[in-house]
PDB file of C-alpha atoms in Angstrom:
ATOM      1  CA  UNK A 287    -270.718  -3.280 171.931  1.00  0.00           C
ATOM      2  CA  UNK A 288    -269.294  -1.728 175.078  1.00  0.00           C
ATOM      3  CA  UNK A 289    -266.543   0.842 174.923  1.00  0.00           C
ATOM      4  CA  UNK A 290    -263.873  -1.447 176.489  1.00  0.00           C
ATOM      5  CA  UNK A 291    -264.893  -4.573 174.599  1.00  0.00           C
ATOM      6  CA  UNK A 292    -262.266  -6.135 172.342  1.00  0.00           C
ATOM      7  CA  UNK A 293    -263.102  -8.458 169.502  1.00  0.00           C
ATOM      8  CA  UNK A 294    -260.564 -11.120 168.690  1.00  0.00           C
ATOM      9  CA  UNK A 295    -260.504 -12.113 165.058  1.00  0.00           C
ATOM     10  CA  UNK A 296    -259.257 -15.675 164.589  1.00  0.00           C
ATOM     11  CA  UNK A 297    -256.491 -15.983 162.026  1.00  0.00           C
ATOM     12  CA  UNK A 298    -253.877 -18.436 160.930  1.00  0.00           C
ATOM     13  CA  UNK A 299    -250.636 -18.250 162.843  1.00  0.00           C
ATOM     14  CA  UNK A 300    -248.593 -18.722 159.669  1.00  0.00           C
ATOM     15  CA  UNK A 301    -249.165 -18.328 155.980  1.00  0.00           C
ATOM     16  CA  UNK A 302    -249.160 -21.437 153.849  1.00  0.00           C
ATOM     17  CA  UNK A 303    -245.725 -22.977 154.198  1.00  0.00           C
ATOM     18  CA  UNK A 304    -243.722 -25.118 151.820  1.00  0.00           C
ATOM     19  CA  UNK A 305    -240.763 -27.224 152.864  1.00  0.00           C
ATOM     20  CA  UNK A 306    -238.079 -28.204 150.413  1.00  0.00           C
ATOM     21  CA  UNK A 307    -235.542 -31.005 150.405  1.00  0.00           C
ATOM     22  CA  UNK A 308    -232.873 -30.841 147.737  1.00  0.00           C
ATOM     23  CA  UNK A 309    -229.371 -32.041 147.144  1.00  0.00           C
ATOM     24  CA  UNK A 310    -226.387 -30.947 145.135  1.00  0.00           C
ATOM     25  CA  UNK A 311    -223.252 -32.646 143.910  1.00  0.00           C
ATOM     26  CA  UNK A 312    -219.949 -30.887 143.528  1.00  0.00           C
ATOM     27  CA  UNK A 313    -221.022 -29.482 140.186  1.00  0.00           C
ATOM     28  CA  UNK A 314    -224.797 -29.691 139.735  1.00  0.00           C
ATOM     29  CA  UNK A 315    -228.170 -29.675 141.430  1.00  0.00           C
ATOM     30  CA  UNK A 316    -229.815 -32.982 142.130  1.00  0.00           C
ATOM     31  CA  UNK A 317    -233.474 -33.743 142.762  1.00  0.00           C
ATOM     32  CA  UNK A 318    -235.772 -31.442 144.698  1.00  0.00           C
ATOM     33  CA  UNK A 319    -238.810 -32.443 146.755  1.00  0.00           C
ATOM     34  CA  UNK A 320    -241.475 -29.973 147.899  1.00  0.00           C
ATOM     35  CA  UNK A 321    -243.848 -30.827 150.733  1.00  0.00           C
ATOM     36  CA  UNK A 322    -246.148 -29.145 153.248  1.00  0.00           C
ATOM     37  CA  UNK A 323    -246.252 -31.385 156.313  1.00  0.00           C
ATOM     38  CA  UNK A 324    -243.845 -31.164 159.212  1.00  0.00           C
ATOM     39  CA  UNK A 325    -241.194 -33.774 158.623  1.00  0.00           C
ATOM     40  CA  UNK A 326    -240.311 -36.493 161.125  1.00  0.00           C
ATOM     41  CA  UNK A 327    -237.514 -39.078 160.973  1.00  0.00           C
ATOM     42  CA  UNK A 328    -239.592 -41.588 158.990  1.00  0.00           C
ATOM     43  CA  UNK A 329    -240.574 -38.886 156.468  1.00  0.00           C
ATOM     44  CA  UNK A 330    -236.916 -37.894 156.149  1.00  0.00           C
ATOM     45  CA  UNK A 331    -235.806 -41.442 155.359  1.00  0.00           C
ATOM     46  CA  UNK A 332    -238.637 -41.803 152.835  1.00  0.00           C
ATOM     47  CA  UNK A 333    -237.535 -38.579 151.157  1.00  0.00           C
ATOM     48  CA  UNK A 334    -234.001 -39.951 150.947  1.00  0.00           C
ATOM     49  CA  UNK A 335    -235.226 -43.279 149.548  1.00  0.00           C
ATOM     50  CA  UNK A 336    -237.356 -41.571 146.899  1.00  0.00           C
ATOM     51  CA  UNK A 337    -235.081 -38.673 145.954  1.00  0.00           C
ATOM     52  CA  UNK A 338    -231.486 -39.554 146.732  1.00  0.00           C
ATOM     53  CA  UNK A 339    -231.001 -41.844 143.771  1.00  0.00           C
ATOM     54  CA  UNK A 340    -228.098 -43.997 144.851  1.00  0.00           C
ATOM     55  CA  UNK A 341    -227.846 -45.542 141.375  1.00  0.00           C
ATOM     56  CA  UNK A 342    -227.322 -42.093 139.841  1.00  0.00           C
ATOM     57  CA  UNK A 343    -224.768 -41.084 142.423  1.00  0.00           C
ATOM     58  CA  UNK A 344    -222.961 -44.415 142.219  1.00  0.00           C
ATOM     59  CA  UNK A 345    -222.547 -43.834 138.453  1.00  0.00           C
ATOM     60  CA  UNK A 346    -221.213 -40.361 139.223  1.00  0.00           C
ATOM     61  CA  UNK A 347    -218.795 -41.843 141.737  1.00  0.00           C
ATOM     62  CA  UNK A 348    -217.506 -44.320 139.161  1.00  0.00           C
ATOM     63  CA  UNK A 349    -216.929 -41.451 136.735  1.00  0.00           C
ATOM     64  CA  UNK A 350    -215.089 -39.214 139.173  1.00  0.00           C
ATOM     65  CA  UNK A 351    -213.431 -42.126 141.022  1.00  0.00           C
ATOM     66  CA  UNK A 352    -214.299 -40.879 144.501  1.00  0.00           C
ATOM     67  CA  UNK A 353    -216.704 -41.724 147.320  1.00  0.00           C
ATOM     68  CA  UNK A 354    -220.177 -40.368 147.893  1.00  0.00           C
ATOM     69  CA  UNK A 355    -220.113 -38.251 151.025  1.00  0.00           C
ATOM     70  CA  UNK A 356    -223.387 -36.893 152.354  1.00  0.00           C
ATOM     71  CA  UNK A 357    -223.578 -33.674 154.322  1.00  0.00           C
ATOM     72  CA  UNK A 358    -226.520 -32.714 156.499  1.00  0.00           C
ATOM     73  CA  UNK A 359    -227.031 -30.666 159.613  1.00  0.00           C
ATOM     74  CA  UNK A 360    -227.558 -32.154 163.050  1.00  0.00           C
ATOM     75  CA  UNK A 361    -231.330 -31.887 163.109  1.00  0.00           C
ATOM     76  CA  UNK A 362    -232.659 -34.702 165.344  1.00  0.00           C
ATOM     77  CA  UNK A 363    -234.543 -36.349 162.471  1.00  0.00           C
ATOM     78  CA  UNK A 364    -231.307 -36.402 160.447  1.00  0.00           C
ATOM     79  CA  UNK A 365    -229.419 -38.101 163.259  1.00  0.00           C
ATOM     80  CA  UNK A 366    -232.278 -40.369 164.340  1.00  0.00           C
ATOM     81  CA  UNK A 367    -231.830 -44.109 164.702  1.00  0.00           C
ATOM     82  CA  UNK A 368    -233.835 -44.813 161.518  1.00  0.00           C
ATOM     83  CA  UNK A 369    -231.831 -42.272 159.472  1.00  0.00           C
ATOM     84  CA  UNK A 370    -228.518 -43.541 160.831  1.00  0.00           C
ATOM     85  CA  UNK A 371    -229.563 -47.095 159.955  1.00  0.00           C
ATOM     86  CA  UNK A 372    -230.484 -45.975 156.400  1.00  0.00           C
ATOM     87  CA  UNK A 373    -227.043 -44.454 155.881  1.00  0.00           C
ATOM     88  CA  UNK A 374    -225.276 -47.510 157.295  1.00  0.00           C
ATOM     89  CA  UNK A 375    -227.348 -49.978 155.234  1.00  0.00           C
ATOM     90  CA  UNK A 376    -226.641 -48.021 152.047  1.00  0.00           C
ATOM     91  CA  UNK A 377    -222.979 -47.472 152.963  1.00  0.00           C
ATOM     92  CA  UNK A 378    -223.259 -43.712 152.696  1.00  0.00           C
ATOM     93  CA  UNK A 379    -220.452 -41.820 154.381  1.00  0.00           C
ATOM     94  CA  UNK A 380    -221.647 -38.744 156.284  1.00  0.00           C
ATOM     95  CA  UNK A 381    -219.593 -35.726 157.224  1.00  0.00           C
ATOM     96  CA  UNK A 382    -219.599 -34.842 160.908  1.00  0.00           C
ATOM     97  CA  UNK A 383    -220.925 -31.320 160.773  1.00  0.00           C
ATOM     98  CA  UNK A 384    -220.855 -28.710 163.533  1.00  0.00           C
ATOM     99  CA  UNK A 385    -224.155 -27.254 164.677  1.00  0.00           C
ATOM    100  CA  UNK A 386    -224.992 -23.714 163.613  1.00  0.00           C
ATOM    101  CA  UNK A 387    -222.538 -23.506 160.709  1.00  0.00           C
ATOM    102  CA  UNK A 388    -224.653 -22.285 157.773  1.00  0.00           C
ATOM    103  CA  UNK A 389    -221.834 -20.091 156.480  1.00  0.00           C
ATOM    104  CA  UNK A 390    -219.842 -23.263 155.761  1.00  0.00           C
ATOM    105  CA  UNK A 391    -222.649 -25.267 154.212  1.00  0.00           C
ATOM    106  CA  UNK A 392    -222.753 -24.681 150.470  1.00  0.00           C
ATOM    107  CA  UNK A 393    -226.388 -25.663 150.080  1.00  0.00           C
ATOM    108  CA  UNK A 394    -227.408 -22.842 152.447  1.00  0.00           C
ATOM    109  CA  UNK A 395    -226.102 -20.435 149.806  1.00  0.00           C
ATOM    110  CA  UNK A 396    -228.036 -22.325 147.143  1.00  0.00           C
ATOM    111  CA  UNK A 397    -231.227 -21.969 149.256  1.00  0.00           C
ATOM    112  CA  UNK A 398    -230.607 -18.221 149.463  1.00  0.00           C
ATOM    113  CA  UNK A 399    -230.169 -17.946 145.694  1.00  0.00           C
ATOM    114  CA  UNK A 400    -233.311 -20.025 145.142  1.00  0.00           C
ATOM    115  CA  UNK A 401    -235.381 -17.929 147.544  1.00  0.00           C
ATOM    116  CA  UNK A 402    -234.280 -14.646 145.961  1.00  0.00           C
ATOM    117  CA  UNK A 403    -235.008 -15.873 142.447  1.00  0.00           C
ATOM    118  CA  UNK A 404    -238.426 -17.343 143.286  1.00  0.00           C
ATOM    119  CA  UNK A 405    -239.609 -14.326 145.279  1.00  0.00           C
ATOM    120  CA  UNK A 406    -238.442 -11.923 142.566  1.00  0.00           C
ATOM    121  CA  UNK A 407    -240.922 -13.622 140.222  1.00  0.00           C
ATOM    122  CA  UNK A 408    -243.774 -12.748 142.620  1.00  0.00           C
ATOM    123  CA  UNK A 409    -245.767 -15.984 142.585  1.00  0.00           C
ATOM    124  CA  UNK A 410    -249.527 -15.400 142.720  1.00  0.00           C
ATOM    125  CA  UNK A 411    -250.612 -18.765 144.138  1.00  0.00           C
ATOM    126  CA  UNK A 412    -249.235 -22.009 145.565  1.00  0.00           C
ATOM    127  CA  UNK A 413    -249.255 -23.829 142.234  1.00  0.00           C
ATOM    128  CA  UNK A 414    -247.221 -21.045 140.648  1.00  0.00           C
ATOM    129  CA  UNK A 415    -244.959 -20.887 143.709  1.00  0.00           C
ATOM    130  CA  UNK A 416    -244.108 -24.605 143.377  1.00  0.00           C
ATOM    131  CA  UNK A 417    -243.585 -24.224 139.633  1.00  0.00           C
ATOM    132  CA  UNK A 418    -241.183 -21.304 140.149  1.00  0.00           C
ATOM    133  CA  UNK A 419    -239.268 -23.231 142.818  1.00  0.00           C
ATOM    134  CA  UNK A 420    -238.673 -26.147 140.456  1.00  0.00           C
ATOM    135  CA  UNK A 421    -237.803 -23.923 137.487  1.00  0.00           C
ATOM    136  CA  UNK A 422    -235.355 -21.829 139.469  1.00  0.00           C
ATOM    137  CA  UNK A 423    -233.810 -24.867 141.182  1.00  0.00           C
ATOM    138  CA  UNK A 424    -232.991 -26.541 137.897  1.00  0.00           C
ATOM    139  CA  UNK A 425    -231.714 -23.281 136.424  1.00  0.00           C
ATOM    140  CA  UNK A 426    -228.975 -22.888 139.045  1.00  0.00           C
ATOM    141  CA  UNK A 427    -225.851 -23.152 136.974  1.00  0.00           C
ATOM    142  CA  UNK A 428    -223.132 -25.710 137.425  1.00  0.00           C
ATOM    143  CA  UNK A 429    -220.730 -22.768 137.458  1.00  0.00           C
ATOM    144  CA  UNK A 430    -222.454 -21.290 140.519  1.00  0.00           C
ATOM    145  CA  UNK A 431    -222.108 -24.563 142.404  1.00  0.00           C
ATOM    146  CA  UNK A 432    -218.495 -25.069 141.324  1.00  0.00           C
ATOM    147  CA  UNK A 433    -217.646 -21.534 142.487  1.00  0.00           C
ATOM    148  CA  UNK A 434    -219.170 -22.248 145.887  1.00  0.00           C
ATOM    149  CA  UNK A 435    -217.182 -25.473 146.199  1.00  0.00           C
ATOM    150  CA  UNK A 436    -214.019 -23.718 145.073  1.00  0.00           C
ATOM    151  CA  UNK A 437    -214.535 -21.112 147.806  1.00  0.00           C
ATOM    152  CA  UNK A 438    -214.378 -23.821 150.516  1.00  0.00           C
ATOM    153  CA  UNK A 439    -210.667 -23.364 151.350  1.00  0.00           C
ATOM    154  CA  UNK A 440    -211.204 -19.610 151.842  1.00  0.00           C
ATOM    155  CA  UNK A 441    -214.270 -20.287 153.980  1.00  0.00           C
ATOM    156  CA  UNK A 442    -212.364 -22.741 156.168  1.00  0.00           C
ATOM    157  CA  UNK A 443    -209.454 -20.345 156.535  1.00  0.00           C
ATOM    158  CA  UNK A 444    -211.780 -17.505 157.554  1.00  0.00           C
ATOM    159  CA  UNK A 445    -213.523 -19.790 160.024  1.00  0.00           C
ATOM    160  CA  UNK A 446    -210.123 -20.591 161.572  1.00  0.00           C
ATOM    161  CA  UNK A 447    -209.201 -16.895 161.707  1.00  0.00           C
ATOM    162  CA  UNK A 448    -212.525 -16.133 163.416  1.00  0.00           C
ATOM    163  CA  UNK A 449    -211.940 -18.992 165.881  1.00  0.00           C
ATOM    164  CA  UNK A 450    -215.110 -20.770 164.805  1.00  0.00           C
ATOM    165  CA  UNK A 451    -217.286 -17.675 164.876  1.00  0.00           C
ATOM    166  CA  UNK A 452    -219.351 -16.379 161.948  1.00  0.00           C
ATOM    167  CA  UNK A 453    -217.608 -15.495 158.704  1.00  0.00           C
ATOM    168  CA  UNK A 454    -218.346 -13.118 155.833  1.00  0.00           C
ATOM    169  CA  UNK A 455    -219.729 -16.040 153.853  1.00  0.00           C
TER     170      UNK A 455
END
């Protein structure tokens, strides 16, 4: 080896990565789906078909006498032609949602809670990591979700006061 020679050690760019799709209602967590591949529009629609149980939510709607309204961000796969067609075919009303507004999206706070809880358990391997994700997801209390929903008027007011800029939420 020469004095100026540099050895490059190949390594993975990223650690093993898990992606999570989950949904919440106004007072409870719904299903959660964990996957590793990068999602495209077709994958997204398949996740919705397999995990967004319209029969369950339609029963919930009948009980609370309101409409199912779905909120998602403006990721291109969420607004793709195939996803839009899925929502129209299943008569799911979507909220128009501004880009870059995580402080207003309740599920972003749920993701933060989930991440903190799972990482505090210090998973030792992927199998344990997935197990902890599911356990912690289903242990998020209805009270936590209700409190987040009840904070919506304050969040909206603060957003107005900040002229659309970031809030303390």
